[in-house]
């Protein structure tokens, strides 16, 4: 409403002049006349407001009519329900765990509810499309609710109901025994347990002794759809005194379970024979490894940690894991003979081998043992070594290459003096000379020392690279018998006064980049491999 264009002082001055010499009775008569005018004006305003309200209602009705016409004319209205449901599914943002943006964990939930609130027709389609509601459910039993526990629980119940009968992934972020004796949290856990037969995965993402308490509640539960299980750091020592993992048999009857990550020391029985992806978080002795993995006849991917506190036991026949494709081994502590663990294993189909050494500066590289393992696993294409200061002589790496004819990817990290001139000369390709690792096309090195000629490294890289328009390639006696580089990552530690590449080397790499070679000199702070 517009402001008045007068002031009380001005009105008072005007009426004072007008009524100068008037008696009290005359002033009272003027007051009565003014009050009557006010009543008349208010009546007129009420009539106008009533008319205005009627006009507003007519306008809103006409707007709704126009929106209805637009809806009837919209091309999307003619789409079949099935196609519209597929469009809804494509509009849902996927969970991106690598983004580091914690709020992205809820985007798929927001998107699903948003689509279901556009209009009644869309709501009907969304609510009857279970796939729209099968994104990961993350239950944080200690997160702030700001007094909205009822809304949270109703949303959880709605999500679980609309996803039926399809499986859903379940993640529990934090958990306290008895769920803090909070009724709303207990109700949330009960809601999850009621649909345990529809869990596609169960994951704990934070340490909590109450994991054992919760897992014990699964006794007798059906886990018909469970495919993946992640129990974080649950072990016998971290659980309470009443925890008895051996009595939890629910996972033994989970016929679809294929992927597990947990500590075997918790004692929970597992259907080892059907598992294909196994990560054990506790440190295994060779005997424990053999006892467990002799049952894992279908293991395809395995990640374990090994420690030997005693001298290596007498040799036994190597355990054959004929389906194994990816093997990751971490040696924990200073172990002089630790690599002899490899004598206990044979993996004919092995494709990727990852060797990690904690406190590697106290461990000896066992060339003979690894060579024997390679002969039993001749199809390795990817090899990753992380030494944590472990000394791996260049001649040992050259021996690895000699017994890896299928190798395509090689990465070595934190192994001082491993990559020297001998290493570079061995990889350098020369026409007419039989090359080492002829299929190698991806190389990552993160540790250089002074025993390296940067010119030699540049020549090695250039010897295995040519562009499609390379004139020199046409002049060769025949096509190269080595693979062309696809990706090279070299770590630059100069930011911490470590090894740094010379301007000449950088200039050479930039020139190769311009011809199409994917080569990066990566600062130590940003070092990360994507394979």
Short mmCIF file of C-alpha atoms in Angstrom, two decimals:
data_model
loop_
_atom_site.label_atom_id
_atom_site.label_comp_id
_atom_site.label_asym_id
_atom_site.label_seq_id
_atom_site.Cartn_x
_atom_site.Cartn_y
_atom_site.Cartn_z
CA UNK A 1 0.00 0.00 0.00
CA UNK A 2 1.29 3.46 -0.92
CA UNK A 3 2.30 5.70 1.99
CA UNK A 4 0.20 8.75 3.03
CA UNK A 5 1.13 12.13 1.54
CA UNK A 6 0.49 14.18 4.68
CA UNK A 7 1.81 14.54 8.17
CA UNK A 8 -0.12 14.83 11.39
CA UNK A 9 1.55 18.17 12.10
CA UNK A 10 0.32 19.58 8.78
CA UNK A 11 -3.24 18.36 9.36
CA UNK A 12 -3.26 19.75 12.88
CA UNK A 13 -2.07 23.15 11.66
CA UNK A 14 -4.70 23.21 8.91
CA UNK A 15 -7.61 22.33 11.21
CA UNK A 16 -6.40 24.71 13.91
CA UNK A 17 -6.66 27.61 11.46
CA UNK A 18 -10.05 26.37 10.20
CA UNK A 19 -11.64 26.10 13.65
CA UNK A 20 -10.16 29.23 15.14
CA UNK A 21 -12.85 30.76 17.36
CA UNK A 22 -15.10 27.62 17.25
CA UNK A 23 -16.82 26.51 20.42
CA UNK A 24 -16.53 23.09 22.03
CA UNK A 25 -19.95 22.05 20.77
CA UNK A 26 -18.98 23.01 17.24
CA UNK A 27 -15.80 20.88 17.50
CA UNK A 28 -17.86 17.91 18.69
CA UNK A 29 -20.11 18.33 15.65
CA UNK A 30 -17.04 18.26 13.35
CA UNK A 31 -15.79 15.08 15.07
CA UNK A 32 -19.14 13.36 14.44
CA UNK A 33 -19.07 14.36 10.78
CA UNK A 34 -15.49 13.01 10.41
CA UNK A 35 -16.43 9.67 12.01
CA UNK A 36 -19.36 9.33 9.59
CA UNK A 37 -17.08 9.93 6.61
CA UNK A 38 -14.67 7.26 7.90
CA UNK A 39 -17.51 4.73 8.08
CA UNK A 40 -18.58 5.56 4.52
CA UNK A 41 -15.00 5.18 3.24
CA UNK A 42 -14.54 1.87 5.04
CA UNK A 43 -17.75 0.57 3.48
CA UNK A 44 -16.53 1.57 0.04
CA UNK A 45 -13.18 -0.11 0.71
CA UNK A 46 -14.89 -3.33 1.84
CA UNK A 47 -16.92 -3.36 -1.36
CA UNK A 48 -13.79 -2.82 -3.43
CA UNK A 49 -11.91 -5.53 -1.51
CA UNK A 50 -14.75 -7.97 -2.10
CA UNK A 51 -14.70 -7.12 -5.78
CA UNK A 52 -10.90 -7.43 -5.82
CA UNK A 53 -11.05 -10.86 -4.17
CA UNK A 54 -13.52 -12.01 -6.79
CA UNK A 55 -11.24 -10.74 -9.56
CA UNK A 56 -8.21 -12.49 -7.99
CA UNK A 57 -10.16 -15.75 -7.84
CA UNK A 58 -11.17 -15.37 -11.50
CA UNK A 59 -7.55 -14.64 -12.44
CA UNK A 60 -6.24 -17.70 -10.57
CA UNK A 61 -8.90 -19.87 -12.19
CA UNK A 62 -7.87 -18.62 -15.60
CA UNK A 63 -4.22 -19.32 -14.81
CA UNK A 64 -5.10 -22.87 -13.78
CA UNK A 65 -7.10 -23.24 -17.01
CA UNK A 66 -4.11 -22.06 -19.04
CA UNK A 67 -1.82 -24.47 -17.19
CA UNK A 68 -4.28 -27.28 -17.90
CA UNK A 69 -4.24 -26.42 -21.62
CA UNK A 70 -0.42 -26.37 -21.56
CA UNK A 71 -0.39 -29.75 -19.82
CA UNK A 72 -2.78 -31.20 -22.41
CA UNK A 73 -0.64 -29.80 -25.23
CA UNK A 74 2.73 -30.88 -23.74
CA UNK A 75 4.47 -33.56 -25.86
CA UNK A 76 5.67 -35.38 -22.71
CA UNK A 77 2.02 -36.20 -21.90
CA UNK A 78 1.86 -38.45 -24.95
CA UNK A 79 4.82 -40.56 -23.83
CA UNK A 80 4.05 -44.09 -22.68
CA UNK A 81 4.23 -44.60 -18.94
CA UNK A 82 7.12 -47.04 -19.36
CA UNK A 83 9.20 -44.48 -21.29
CA UNK A 84 8.43 -41.72 -18.80
CA UNK A 85 9.57 -44.00 -15.98
CA UNK A 86 12.88 -44.56 -17.80
CA UNK A 87 13.31 -40.78 -18.12
CA UNK A 88 12.75 -40.47 -14.38
CA UNK A 89 15.48 -43.05 -13.77
CA UNK A 90 17.93 -41.17 -16.00
CA UNK A 91 17.25 -37.94 -14.07
CA UNK A 92 18.49 -39.45 -10.80
CA UNK A 93 22.07 -38.46 -9.97
CA UNK A 94 24.28 -41.41 -9.11
CA UNK A 95 26.19 -41.62 -5.85
CA UNK A 96 29.78 -40.50 -6.40
CA UNK A 97 31.99 -41.73 -3.55
CA UNK A 98 35.12 -40.31 -5.17
CA UNK A 99 33.84 -36.75 -5.28
CA UNK A 100 34.55 -36.19 -1.59
CA UNK A 101 31.36 -34.12 -1.42
CA UNK A 102 29.42 -35.63 1.45
CA UNK A 103 26.10 -34.06 0.46
CA UNK A 104 26.17 -35.98 -2.82
CA UNK A 105 25.27 -39.06 -0.76
CA UNK A 106 21.69 -37.74 -0.56
CA UNK A 107 21.27 -36.37 -4.06
CA UNK A 108 19.60 -39.49 -5.43
CA UNK A 109 17.09 -39.37 -2.56
CA UNK A 110 16.29 -35.70 -3.17
CA UNK A 111 15.92 -36.34 -6.91
CA UNK A 112 13.49 -39.23 -6.44
CA UNK A 113 11.24 -37.27 -4.08
CA UNK A 114 11.46 -34.19 -6.31
CA UNK A 115 10.28 -36.10 -9.40
CA UNK A 116 7.39 -37.55 -7.42
CA UNK A 117 6.12 -34.08 -6.45
CA UNK A 118 5.81 -32.45 -9.89
CA UNK A 119 2.18 -33.40 -10.49
CA UNK A 120 -0.31 -36.12 -9.59
CA UNK A 121 0.36 -38.15 -12.75
CA UNK A 122 4.11 -38.09 -12.24
CA UNK A 123 3.62 -38.97 -8.58
CA UNK A 124 1.55 -42.01 -9.54
CA UNK A 125 4.19 -43.16 -12.03
CA UNK A 126 7.09 -42.51 -9.64
CA UNK A 127 5.44 -44.25 -6.72
CA UNK A 128 4.82 -47.36 -8.81
CA UNK A 129 8.36 -47.51 -10.24
CA UNK A 130 10.37 -49.43 -7.59
CA UNK A 131 13.69 -48.94 -9.41
CA UNK A 132 13.42 -45.22 -8.70
CA UNK A 133 13.69 -45.97 -4.98
CA UNK A 134 16.53 -48.50 -4.94
CA UNK A 135 19.44 -46.11 -4.44
CA UNK A 136 21.71 -46.51 -1.41
CA UNK A 137 20.16 -45.86 1.99
CA UNK A 138 22.62 -44.31 4.43
CA UNK A 139 21.48 -44.53 8.04
CA UNK A 140 23.33 -42.18 10.42
CA UNK A 141 22.10 -42.98 13.91
CA UNK A 142 24.10 -40.19 15.50
CA UNK A 143 23.53 -37.50 12.89
CA UNK A 144 21.61 -34.33 13.80
CA UNK A 145 17.85 -34.49 13.20
CA UNK A 146 16.99 -31.00 14.56
CA UNK A 147 13.79 -32.32 16.13
CA UNK A 148 12.58 -33.85 12.86
CA UNK A 149 12.84 -37.52 13.84
CA UNK A 150 9.29 -38.18 12.70
CA UNK A 151 9.93 -36.75 9.23
CA UNK A 152 13.16 -38.79 8.95
CA UNK A 153 11.44 -42.04 9.91
CA UNK A 154 8.47 -41.40 7.61
CA UNK A 155 10.88 -40.75 4.75
CA UNK A 156 12.75 -43.98 5.51
CA UNK A 157 9.51 -45.99 5.66
CA UNK A 158 8.33 -44.42 2.40
CA UNK A 159 11.60 -45.21 0.62
CA UNK A 160 11.62 -48.82 1.77
CA UNK A 161 7.95 -49.31 0.87
CA UNK A 162 8.25 -47.81 -2.62
CA UNK A 163 11.35 -49.87 -3.43
CA UNK A 164 9.55 -53.17 -2.78
CA UNK A 165 10.03 -55.87 -3.95
CA UNK A 166 13.50 -54.94 -5.30
CA UNK A 167 16.79 -55.23 -3.35
CA UNK A 168 18.29 -52.09 -1.77
CA UNK A 169 21.85 -51.23 -0.61
CA UNK A 170 22.08 -50.40 3.10
CA UNK A 171 24.85 -48.33 4.70
CA UNK A 172 25.08 -47.69 8.45
CA UNK A 173 27.29 -44.70 9.19
CA UNK A 174 27.37 -44.73 12.99
CA UNK A 175 25.95 -47.11 15.53
CA UNK A 176 25.93 -47.31 19.30
CA UNK A 177 24.82 -50.30 21.30
CA UNK A 178 21.12 -50.06 21.94
CA UNK A 179 21.12 -47.21 19.46
CA UNK A 180 21.50 -44.75 22.38
CA UNK A 181 18.22 -46.14 23.76
CA UNK A 182 16.52 -43.73 21.40
CA UNK A 183 13.07 -44.85 20.29
CA UNK A 184 13.33 -43.27 16.85
CA UNK A 185 16.70 -44.89 16.16
CA UNK A 186 15.44 -48.25 17.38
CA UNK A 187 12.48 -47.90 15.07
CA UNK A 188 14.82 -47.11 12.16
CA UNK A 189 16.88 -50.25 12.85
CA UNK A 190 13.72 -52.32 13.17
CA UNK A 191 12.54 -51.00 9.80
CA UNK A 192 15.82 -52.15 8.23
CA UNK A 193 15.70 -55.55 9.89
CA UNK A 194 12.13 -56.07 8.66
CA UNK A 195 13.36 -55.94 5.07
CA UNK A 196 16.62 -57.86 5.59
CA UNK A 197 15.51 -60.28 2.88
CA UNK A 198 15.74 -57.35 0.42
CA UNK A 199 19.21 -56.08 1.37
CA UNK A 200 21.46 -56.05 -1.68
CA UNK A 201 24.43 -54.93 0.39
CA UNK A 202 25.17 -54.18 4.03
CA UNK A 203 27.99 -51.77 4.80
CA UNK A 204 29.40 -50.18 7.94
CA UNK A 205 31.56 -47.15 7.15
CA UNK A 206 32.80 -46.26 10.63
CA UNK A 207 34.36 -48.17 13.49
CA UNK A 208 31.86 -49.13 16.17
CA UNK A 209 31.96 -51.94 18.74
CA UNK A 210 28.19 -52.09 18.35
CA UNK A 211 28.61 -53.70 14.93
CA UNK A 212 28.77 -57.03 16.73
CA UNK A 213 25.59 -56.25 18.63
CA UNK A 214 23.79 -55.40 15.40
CA UNK A 215 25.16 -58.39 13.47
CA UNK A 216 24.00 -60.70 16.25
CA UNK A 217 20.48 -59.38 15.67
CA UNK A 218 20.71 -60.90 12.19
CA UNK A 219 20.57 -64.39 13.67
CA UNK A 220 17.59 -66.04 12.07
CA UNK A 221 17.11 -63.27 9.50
CA UNK A 222 16.75 -64.18 5.86
CA UNK A 223 19.32 -62.54 3.59
CA UNK A 224 17.96 -63.80 0.29
CA UNK A 225 19.24 -60.87 -1.83
CA UNK A 226 22.49 -60.05 -0.04
CA UNK A 227 25.37 -59.81 -2.52
CA UNK A 228 27.92 -57.62 -0.68
CA UNK A 229 28.93 -57.42 2.98
CA UNK A 230 31.30 -54.84 4.54
CA UNK A 231 31.77 -55.20 8.29
CA UNK A 232 34.54 -52.61 8.66
CA UNK A 233 36.78 -53.34 11.64
CA UNK A 234 34.60 -55.83 13.48
CA UNK A 235 36.75 -58.47 15.15
CA UNK A 236 36.61 -60.57 18.27
CA UNK A 237 38.61 -58.06 20.34
CA UNK A 238 36.56 -55.00 19.34
CA UNK A 239 33.19 -56.64 20.08
CA UNK A 240 31.70 -56.82 23.56
CA UNK A 241 32.14 -59.80 25.85
CA UNK A 242 28.83 -61.33 24.78
CA UNK A 243 29.69 -61.41 21.09
CA UNK A 244 29.95 -64.90 19.61
CA UNK A 245 30.58 -64.72 15.89
CA UNK A 246 30.51 -68.50 15.45
CA UNK A 247 26.81 -68.55 16.31
CA UNK A 248 25.85 -66.14 13.51
CA UNK A 249 24.88 -68.47 10.67
CA UNK A 250 22.72 -66.09 8.62
CA UNK A 251 25.45 -65.46 6.03
CA UNK A 252 25.90 -69.18 5.42
CA UNK A 253 22.41 -69.26 3.90
CA UNK A 254 22.82 -66.05 1.87
CA UNK A 255 22.90 -67.81 -1.48
CA UNK A 256 23.66 -64.66 -3.52
CA UNK A 257 26.52 -63.40 -1.34
CA UNK A 258 29.63 -62.91 -3.48
CA UNK A 259 31.63 -59.99 -2.04
CA UNK A 260 32.82 -59.62 1.57
CA UNK A 261 35.17 -57.30 3.46
CA UNK A 262 35.66 -58.10 7.14
CA UNK A 263 38.08 -59.49 9.71
CA UNK A 264 38.16 -63.27 9.73
CA UNK A 265 39.14 -63.18 13.41
CA UNK A 266 35.54 -62.27 14.33
CA UNK A 267 34.71 -65.93 13.73
CA UNK A 268 31.55 -65.39 11.66
CA UNK A 269 31.05 -68.39 9.34
CA UNK A 270 31.02 -67.53 5.65
CA UNK A 271 30.00 -69.50 2.54
CA UNK A 272 33.59 -69.42 1.29
CA UNK A 273 33.00 -71.65 -1.72
CA UNK A 274 30.58 -69.20 -3.37
CA UNK A 275 32.52 -65.97 -2.67
CA UNK A 276 34.26 -64.26 -5.59
CA UNK A 277 35.55 -60.98 -4.04
CA UNK A 278 37.23 -61.29 -0.63
CA UNK A 279 38.96 -58.61 1.46
CA UNK A 280 40.22 -59.65 4.88
CA UNK A 281 41.21 -56.76 7.13
CA UNK A 282 43.07 -58.72 9.78
CA UNK A 283 46.66 -59.94 9.48
CA UNK A 284 46.85 -63.57 8.42
CA UNK A 285 49.44 -66.19 9.05
CA UNK A 286 50.19 -68.45 6.07
CA UNK A 287 48.37 -71.28 7.89
CA UNK A 288 45.23 -69.18 8.37
CA UNK A 289 45.40 -68.14 4.74
CA UNK A 290 45.54 -71.75 3.57
CA UNK A 291 42.76 -72.84 5.95
CA UNK A 292 40.43 -70.17 4.60
CA UNK A 293 41.33 -70.03 0.93
CA UNK A 294 41.46 -73.77 0.42
CA UNK A 295 37.66 -73.39 0.59
CA UNK A 296 37.52 -70.40 -1.80
CA UNK A 297 37.40 -72.32 -5.05
CA UNK A 298 35.60 -69.50 -6.90
CA UNK A 299 37.61 -66.53 -5.61
CA UNK A 300 38.23 -63.98 -8.39
CA UNK A 301 39.51 -61.00 -6.39
CA UNK A 302 41.41 -61.28 -3.09
CA UNK A 303 42.98 -58.68 -0.79
CA UNK A 304 44.89 -59.84 2.31
CA UNK A 305 47.56 -58.77 4.81
CA UNK A 306 50.34 -61.17 5.80
CA UNK A 307 52.81 -61.33 8.68
CA UNK A 308 55.26 -64.07 9.66
CA UNK A 309 56.50 -63.92 13.22
CA UNK A 310 58.42 -67.19 12.86
CA UNK A 311 60.73 -68.59 10.18
CA UNK A 312 58.82 -69.79 7.10
CA UNK A 313 57.31 -73.26 7.50
CA UNK A 314 58.38 -76.21 5.42
CA UNK A 315 57.17 -76.01 1.84
CA UNK A 316 53.87 -77.57 0.94
CA UNK A 317 52.08 -77.96 -2.34
CA UNK A 318 50.98 -74.58 -3.63
CA UNK A 319 47.30 -73.78 -3.13
CA UNK A 320 45.72 -73.49 -6.58
CA UNK A 321 43.18 -70.68 -6.97
CA UNK A 322 42.36 -71.26 -10.60
CA UNK A 323 39.67 -68.55 -10.87
CA UNK A 324 41.72 -65.81 -9.23
CA UNK A 325 42.16 -62.71 -11.40
CA UNK A 326 43.19 -59.96 -8.95
CA UNK A 327 45.46 -60.48 -5.92
CA UNK A 328 46.48 -57.75 -3.47
CA UNK A 329 48.98 -58.63 -0.72
CA UNK A 330 50.19 -56.36 2.06
CA UNK A 331 53.19 -57.46 4.11
CA UNK A 332 52.99 -55.94 7.60
CA UNK A 333 56.10 -55.23 9.65
CA UNK A 334 59.78 -55.99 9.05
CA UNK A 335 59.91 -59.42 7.45
CA UNK A 336 63.14 -60.75 6.05
CA UNK A 337 61.54 -63.81 4.50
CA UNK A 338 57.98 -62.50 4.08
CA UNK A 339 57.78 -62.88 0.31
CA UNK A 340 58.20 -66.65 0.65
CA UNK A 341 54.48 -66.68 1.35
CA UNK A 342 54.11 -66.68 -2.44
CA UNK A 343 55.40 -70.28 -2.48
CA UNK A 344 52.05 -71.31 -0.98
CA UNK A 345 49.97 -70.01 -3.88
CA UNK A 346 49.37 -70.72 -7.55
CA UNK A 347 47.02 -68.66 -9.72
CA UNK A 348 47.06 -69.66 -13.36
CA UNK A 349 44.45 -67.09 -14.45
CA UNK A 350 45.89 -64.20 -12.41
CA UNK A 351 45.63 -60.92 -14.31
CA UNK A 352 46.52 -58.25 -11.73
CA UNK A 353 49.05 -58.47 -8.88
CA UNK A 354 49.45 -55.76 -6.23
CA UNK A 355 52.33 -55.99 -3.75
CA UNK A 356 52.37 -53.58 -0.80
CA UNK A 357 55.06 -53.46 1.88
CA UNK A 358 54.48 -51.63 5.17
CA UNK A 359 57.81 -50.67 6.71
CA UNK A 360 59.39 -51.97 3.54
CA UNK A 361 62.85 -50.70 4.42
CA UNK A 362 63.27 -53.76 6.66
CA UNK A 363 62.12 -56.35 4.11
CA UNK A 364 64.29 -58.12 1.56
CA UNK A 365 63.12 -58.45 -2.02
CA UNK A 366 63.02 -62.16 -2.89
CA UNK A 367 63.67 -62.39 -6.62
CA UNK A 368 63.68 -66.20 -6.79
CA UNK A 369 60.35 -66.54 -4.97
CA UNK A 370 58.58 -63.99 -7.16
CA UNK A 371 60.02 -65.58 -10.32
CA UNK A 372 58.70 -68.98 -9.25
CA UNK A 373 55.29 -67.42 -8.58
CA UNK A 374 55.30 -65.76 -12.00
CA UNK A 375 56.00 -69.11 -13.65
CA UNK A 376 52.89 -70.49 -11.93
CA UNK A 377 50.92 -67.35 -12.92
CA UNK A 378 52.15 -66.54 -16.42
CA UNK A 379 49.25 -64.34 -17.54
CA UNK A 380 49.74 -61.28 -15.32
CA UNK A 381 48.99 -58.06 -17.22
CA UNK A 382 49.01 -55.54 -14.35
CA UNK A 383 51.68 -55.30 -11.64
CA UNK A 384 51.73 -52.67 -8.89
CA UNK A 385 54.51 -52.46 -6.28
CA UNK A 386 54.41 -50.05 -3.31
CA UNK A 387 57.52 -50.41 -1.19
CA UNK A 388 57.39 -47.79 1.60
CA UNK A 389 61.16 -47.47 1.35
CA UNK A 390 61.86 -51.05 0.26
CA UNK A 391 64.98 -51.51 -1.85
CA UNK A 392 64.17 -53.33 -5.08
CA UNK A 393 67.29 -53.52 -7.25
CA UNK A 394 66.81 -52.67 -10.90
CA UNK A 395 68.10 -56.11 -11.91
CA UNK A 396 65.24 -57.61 -9.85
CA UNK A 397 62.70 -55.53 -11.79
CA UNK A 398 64.32 -56.59 -15.05
CA UNK A 399 63.93 -60.22 -13.92
CA UNK A 400 60.25 -59.52 -13.25
CA UNK A 401 59.88 -58.18 -16.80
CA UNK A 402 61.60 -61.23 -18.30
CA UNK A 403 58.94 -63.47 -16.78
CA UNK A 404 55.96 -61.23 -17.59
CA UNK A 405 55.39 -61.50 -21.36
CA UNK A 406 51.76 -60.37 -21.01
CA UNK A 407 52.44 -57.30 -18.85
CA UNK A 408 50.58 -54.16 -20.01
CA UNK A 409 50.53 -52.02 -16.83
CA UNK A 410 53.41 -51.48 -14.41
CA UNK A 411 53.52 -49.20 -11.37
CA UNK A 412 56.26 -48.83 -8.76
CA UNK A 413 55.95 -46.45 -5.81
CA UNK A 414 58.37 -45.58 -3.00
CA UNK A 415 61.12 -48.06 -3.90
CA UNK A 416 64.31 -45.94 -3.88
CA UNK A 417 66.91 -46.47 -6.61
CA UNK A 418 64.80 -49.10 -8.39
CA UNK A 419 64.38 -47.03 -11.53
CA UNK A 420 67.92 -46.31 -12.68
CA UNK A 421 69.81 -46.30 -15.97
CA UNK A 422 69.82 -50.12 -16.13
CA UNK A 423 66.03 -50.12 -15.77
CA UNK A 424 65.66 -47.55 -18.55
CA UNK A 425 68.07 -49.36 -20.87
CA UNK A 426 66.18 -52.62 -20.37
CA UNK A 427 62.87 -51.00 -21.39
CA UNK A 428 64.32 -48.98 -24.27
CA UNK A 429 63.16 -50.39 -27.61
CA UNK A 430 65.59 -50.85 -30.49
CA UNK A 431 64.67 -52.18 -33.93
CA UNK A 432 65.86 -55.72 -34.44
CA UNK A 433 66.36 -56.43 -30.72
CA UNK A 434 63.87 -58.62 -28.87
CA UNK A 435 62.21 -56.30 -26.34
CA UNK A 436 61.25 -56.88 -22.73
CA UNK A 437 57.52 -56.72 -21.92
CA UNK A 438 56.48 -56.03 -25.52
CA UNK A 439 52.84 -55.40 -24.53
CA UNK A 440 53.62 -52.77 -21.87
CA UNK A 441 51.68 -49.57 -22.59
CA UNK A 442 51.02 -48.01 -19.17
CA UNK A 443 53.81 -46.97 -16.79
CA UNK A 444 53.72 -45.20 -13.42
CA UNK A 445 56.85 -44.42 -11.40
CA UNK A 446 56.86 -42.57 -8.08
CA UNK A 447 60.40 -42.53 -6.70
CA UNK A 448 63.54 -41.37 -8.47
CA UNK A 449 66.99 -40.86 -7.05
CA UNK A 450 70.29 -39.59 -8.35
CA UNK A 451 71.29 -42.81 -10.17
CA UNK A 452 69.20 -41.90 -13.17
CA UNK A 453 69.97 -40.07 -16.38
CA UNK A 454 66.92 -38.02 -17.31
CA UNK A 455 68.08 -38.14 -20.93
CA UNK A 456 68.06 -41.93 -20.70
CA UNK A 457 64.54 -41.92 -19.27
CA UNK A 458 63.39 -39.58 -22.05
CA UNK A 459 64.95 -41.85 -24.69
CA UNK A 460 63.22 -44.90 -23.21
CA UNK A 461 59.85 -43.16 -23.35
CA UNK A 462 60.43 -41.89 -26.89
CA UNK A 463 61.56 -45.33 -28.11
CA UNK A 464 58.10 -46.79 -27.49
CA UNK A 465 56.09 -43.90 -28.87
CA UNK A 466 55.10 -42.89 -32.36
CA UNK A 467 52.20 -40.90 -33.67
CA UNK A 468 49.93 -42.03 -36.48
CA UNK A 469 51.56 -39.42 -38.73
CA UNK A 470 55.13 -40.24 -37.68
CA UNK A 471 57.35 -40.05 -40.77
CA UNK A 472 60.11 -42.00 -39.03
CA UNK A 473 57.76 -44.96 -38.63
CA UNK A 474 57.51 -45.34 -42.41
CA UNK A 475 61.30 -45.47 -42.73
CA UNK A 476 61.66 -48.44 -40.36
CA UNK A 477 62.38 -51.89 -41.73
CA UNK A 478 59.16 -53.17 -40.20
CA UNK A 479 56.43 -52.19 -37.75
CA UNK A 480 57.46 -51.98 -34.08
CA UNK A 481 57.07 -55.21 -32.14
CA UNK A 482 56.22 -53.34 -28.95
CA UNK A 483 52.98 -51.70 -27.89
CA UNK A 484 52.72 -47.94 -28.15
CA UNK A 485 52.43 -46.02 -24.88
CA UNK A 486 48.92 -45.19 -23.74
CA UNK A 487 49.64 -43.53 -20.41
CA UNK A 488 52.74 -42.51 -18.44
CA UNK A 489 52.71 -41.03 -14.92
CA UNK A 490 55.95 -39.80 -13.31
CA UNK A 491 55.99 -38.32 -9.82
CA UNK A 492 57.80 -35.05 -9.16
CA UNK A 493 58.93 -34.71 -5.52
CA UNK A 494 60.66 -31.34 -5.88
CA UNK A 495 58.01 -29.61 -3.76
CA UNK A 496 59.54 -31.42 -0.77
CA UNK A 497 63.15 -30.97 -1.89
CA UNK A 498 63.08 -34.40 -3.51
CA UNK A 499 63.68 -35.45 -7.09
CA UNK A 500 62.68 -32.92 -9.70
CA UNK A 501 62.66 -33.09 -13.48
CA UNK A 502 64.98 -30.81 -15.43
CA UNK A 503 63.66 -28.12 -17.81
CA UNK A 504 65.10 -30.11 -20.73
CA UNK A 505 63.20 -33.25 -19.71
CA UNK A 506 59.98 -31.30 -19.26
CA UNK A 507 60.43 -29.74 -22.69
CA UNK A 508 60.90 -33.20 -24.24
CA UNK A 509 57.74 -34.51 -22.52
CA UNK A 510 55.76 -31.47 -23.66
CA UNK A 511 56.85 -32.14 -27.22
CA UNK A 512 55.68 -35.75 -26.94
CA UNK A 513 52.37 -34.56 -25.48
CA UNK A 514 51.81 -32.42 -28.54
CA UNK A 515 52.09 -35.55 -30.71
CA UNK A 516 49.40 -37.29 -28.65
CA UNK A 517 51.27 -39.07 -25.84
CA UNK A 518 49.39 -39.10 -22.52
CA UNK A 519 52.30 -38.30 -20.19
CA UNK A 520 52.06 -36.36 -16.93
CA UNK A 521 54.62 -35.19 -14.40
CA UNK A 522 52.55 -35.25 -11.22
CA UNK A 523 53.33 -33.38 -8.01
CA UNK A 524 53.54 -35.70 -5.02
CA UNK A 525 50.46 -34.10 -3.44
CA UNK A 526 48.30 -35.09 -6.39
CA UNK A 527 49.71 -38.56 -7.01
CA UNK A 528 46.90 -41.03 -7.61
CA UNK A 529 46.52 -43.84 -10.10
CA UNK A 530 43.24 -44.68 -11.78
CA UNK A 531 44.02 -48.35 -12.32
#
